[in-house]
Backbone as a ProteinNet text record, in pm:
[ID]
protein_1_A
[PRIMARY]
MVLINLATVLHEERLVGKILTWGIYIFMQGKLRKRLNILMLVTKSLAETTEIELKQPLKNVWR
[TERTIARY]
51.6	-24.6	88.8	162.5	270.9	356.3	427	469.3	358.2	262	176.6	139.1	102	87.3	187.8	321.4	431.8	398.6	348.7	385.2	317.4	136.5	83.2	92.2	227	231.6	366.6	417.4	537.4	437.8	544.7	478.2	629.4	734.5	814.4	733.5	723	707	769.1	942.6	1009.4	1055	1051.1	1046.3	921.2	738.3	680.2	664.9	730.9	764.7	853.5	906.7	1029.3	966.1	872.7	842.8	710.9	597.2	549.3	664	720.8	763.6	866.6	938.3	983	813.7	801.6	684.4	577.8	628.1	515.6	664.6	788.2	849.2	880.1	884.5	893.3	784.7	704.9	612.4	544.5	630	679.7	718.4	852.4	939.9	881.8	905.1	875.4	837.4	931	990.5	914.7	888.4	836.3	1032.9	1015.8	1175.1	1257.6	1304.3	1353.7	1265.5	1121.4	1045.1	1045.8	1028.8	1088.1	1230.5	1311.5	1442.2	1426.4	1400.9	1414.6	1283.9	1155	1124.3	1209.5	1243.8	1345.6	1468.6	1532.5	1626.6	1569.1	1388.1	1382.5	1358.5	1261.9	1220.1	1346.1	1476.9	1594.3	1641.5	1616.1	1650.2	1579.9	1475.5	1358	1447.5	1402.3	1406	1486	1638.3	1764.5	1728.1	1645.7	1574	1525.8	1469.6	1298.8	1359.5	1494.5	1464.9	1600.7	1704.9	1790.6	1690.2	1556.9	1517.2	1383.4	1351.7	1284.6	1381.6	1551.3	1597.4	1567.5	1563.8	1520.1	1420.7	1499.9	1363.6	1199.7	1148.4	961.4	992	1022.3	1050.8	1047.5	1165	1193.6	1084.2	1054.1	978.5	829.7	775.5	604.8	632.1	753.2	791.2	647.5
-135.5	27.6	89.9	90.8	238.5	315.1	142.4	224.4	218.8	208.6	212	380.1	469.8	571.6	628.9	575.5	698.7	666.3	584.5	615	705.7	747.3	772.9	921.6	1014.6	1112.2	1153.9	1033.7	1078.3	1065.9	1216.7	1222.6	1145.7	1121.2	1054.4	901.4	862.1	728.9	630.1	686.9	569	519.9	648.4	638.9	535.8	523.4	460	301.5	313.8	188.1	84.4	158.5	130.4	20.9	133.4	194.4	34.5	10.2	-133.7	-213.1	-262.8	-333.7	-358.7	-333.7	-356.8	-444.2	-320.1	-359.3	-475.5	-554.6	-714.3	-803.5	-748.1	-870.8	-906.7	-754.3	-772.4	-842	-873.5	-890.7	-1147.8	-1110.1	-1293.3	-1250.6	-1267.8	-1286.5	-1377	-1480	-1597.6	-1526.3	-1508.9	-1458.2	-1320.7	-1287.4	-1153.2	-1151.8	-1135.9	-1054.4	-1037.6	-1163.2	-1062.1	-978.8	-962.5	-904.7	-719.6	-704.9	-611.8	-550.9	-663.4	-573.5	-554.9	-577.7	-541	-422.8	-404.8	-349.6	-167.3	-143.1	-105.7	-25.8	-131.3	-35.6	-21.1	-76	5.5	120.1	121.3	283.2	376.6	347.1	334.9	460.8	333.4	449.9	498.8	463.5	548.3	654.6	762.4	837.5	968.8	836.3	905.2	975.1	906.2	916.4	1010.8	996.3	1157.2	1261.7	1240.3	1370.2	1443.9	1367	1390.8	1470.4	1372	1401.5	1533.6	1583.4	1714.4	1841.2	1763.3	1932.4	1946.5	1852.5	1976.2	2022.9	2118.3	2186.3	2132.6	2170.7	2160.4	2139	2212	2191.6	1986.4	2025.6	1866.7	1735.1	1772.8	1648	1644.6	1744.9	1782.1	1744.7	1752	1710.4	1623.7
5.1	5.7	-19.3	60.2	103.1	-62.3	-138.5	-267.8	-316.4	-364.4	-457.3	-443.5	-302.4	-266.5	-297.9	-219.2	-296.1	-489.5	-591.5	-657.8	-798.8	-639.4	-712.8	-689.8	-574.9	-552.6	-682.3	-701.3	-816.7	-961.4	-999.7	-1185.5	-1250.1	-1226.1	-1280	-1382.3	-1433.6	-1537.9	-1464.9	-1516.2	-1501.5	-1381.4	-1288.4	-1113.1	-1055.7	-1099.4	-1118.7	-1120.2	-1270.2	-1243.2	-1157.5	-1135.7	-1094.6	-897.2	-880.6	-756.7	-794.4	-877.4	-874.9	-887.2	-979.6	-985.7	-874.6	-828.8	-682.1	-555	-537.4	-495.4	-446.3	-691.6	-686.7	-649.6	-639.6	-617.7	-488.1	-354.6	-221.2	-207.4	-271.6	-192.3	-215.9	-310.1	-400.8	-281.2	-203.2	-120.8	-53.2	22.6	150	254.5	344.9	387.6	481.9	567	586.9	697.4	772.2	776.9	625.9	563.8	440.4	357.4	351.2	325.5	368.4	484.9	548.3	492.3	543.8	479.2	387.6	260.2	109.1	165.1	170.5	217.1	185.7	358	438.2	336.9	238.1	151.2	-17.8	-6.8	-161.7	-73.2	41.6	84.7	76.2	116.6	109.8	-51.7	-84.7	-299.4	-310.1	-302.3	-375.4	-266.3	-119.7	-78.3	-172.2	-152	-243.2	-369.1	-468	-607.8	-580.9	-515.3	-537.1	-465.1	-394	-324.9	-472.7	-547.8	-635.2	-783.4	-762.2	-866	-844.1	-669.2	-654.5	-611.7	-651.2	-642.3	-820.4	-939.1	-1036.4	-1063.9	-1141.8	-1213.8	-1238.1	-1210.6	-1217.6	-1391	-1467	-1594.2	-1650	-1627.8	-1613.6	-1544.2	-1431.1	-1382.8	-1522.1	-1552.3	-1607.1	-1687.1	-1753.2	-1925.3	-2015.8
[MASK]
+++++++++++++++++++++++++++++++++++++++++++++++++++++++++++++++

C-alpha cells in the first residue's frame, strides 16, 4: 500500500515503474523478515532517488 501511495505522488513514469516492480518483487518473497529488509532498502533508495528528482527544476518533472 505504501509503495502504491508513493507511486501516485510521483509524476516521473520511470520511477513509478520501478516502485511497482519492486513492490511486486517484495511481496513475492517468502519470509516476512526478508520482506521487511527489502522494503527498508527499497524505501531508502526511493527516498534518495526522489530527493535527486526534487532537486531538478519543475519543467523536467512535468515533461
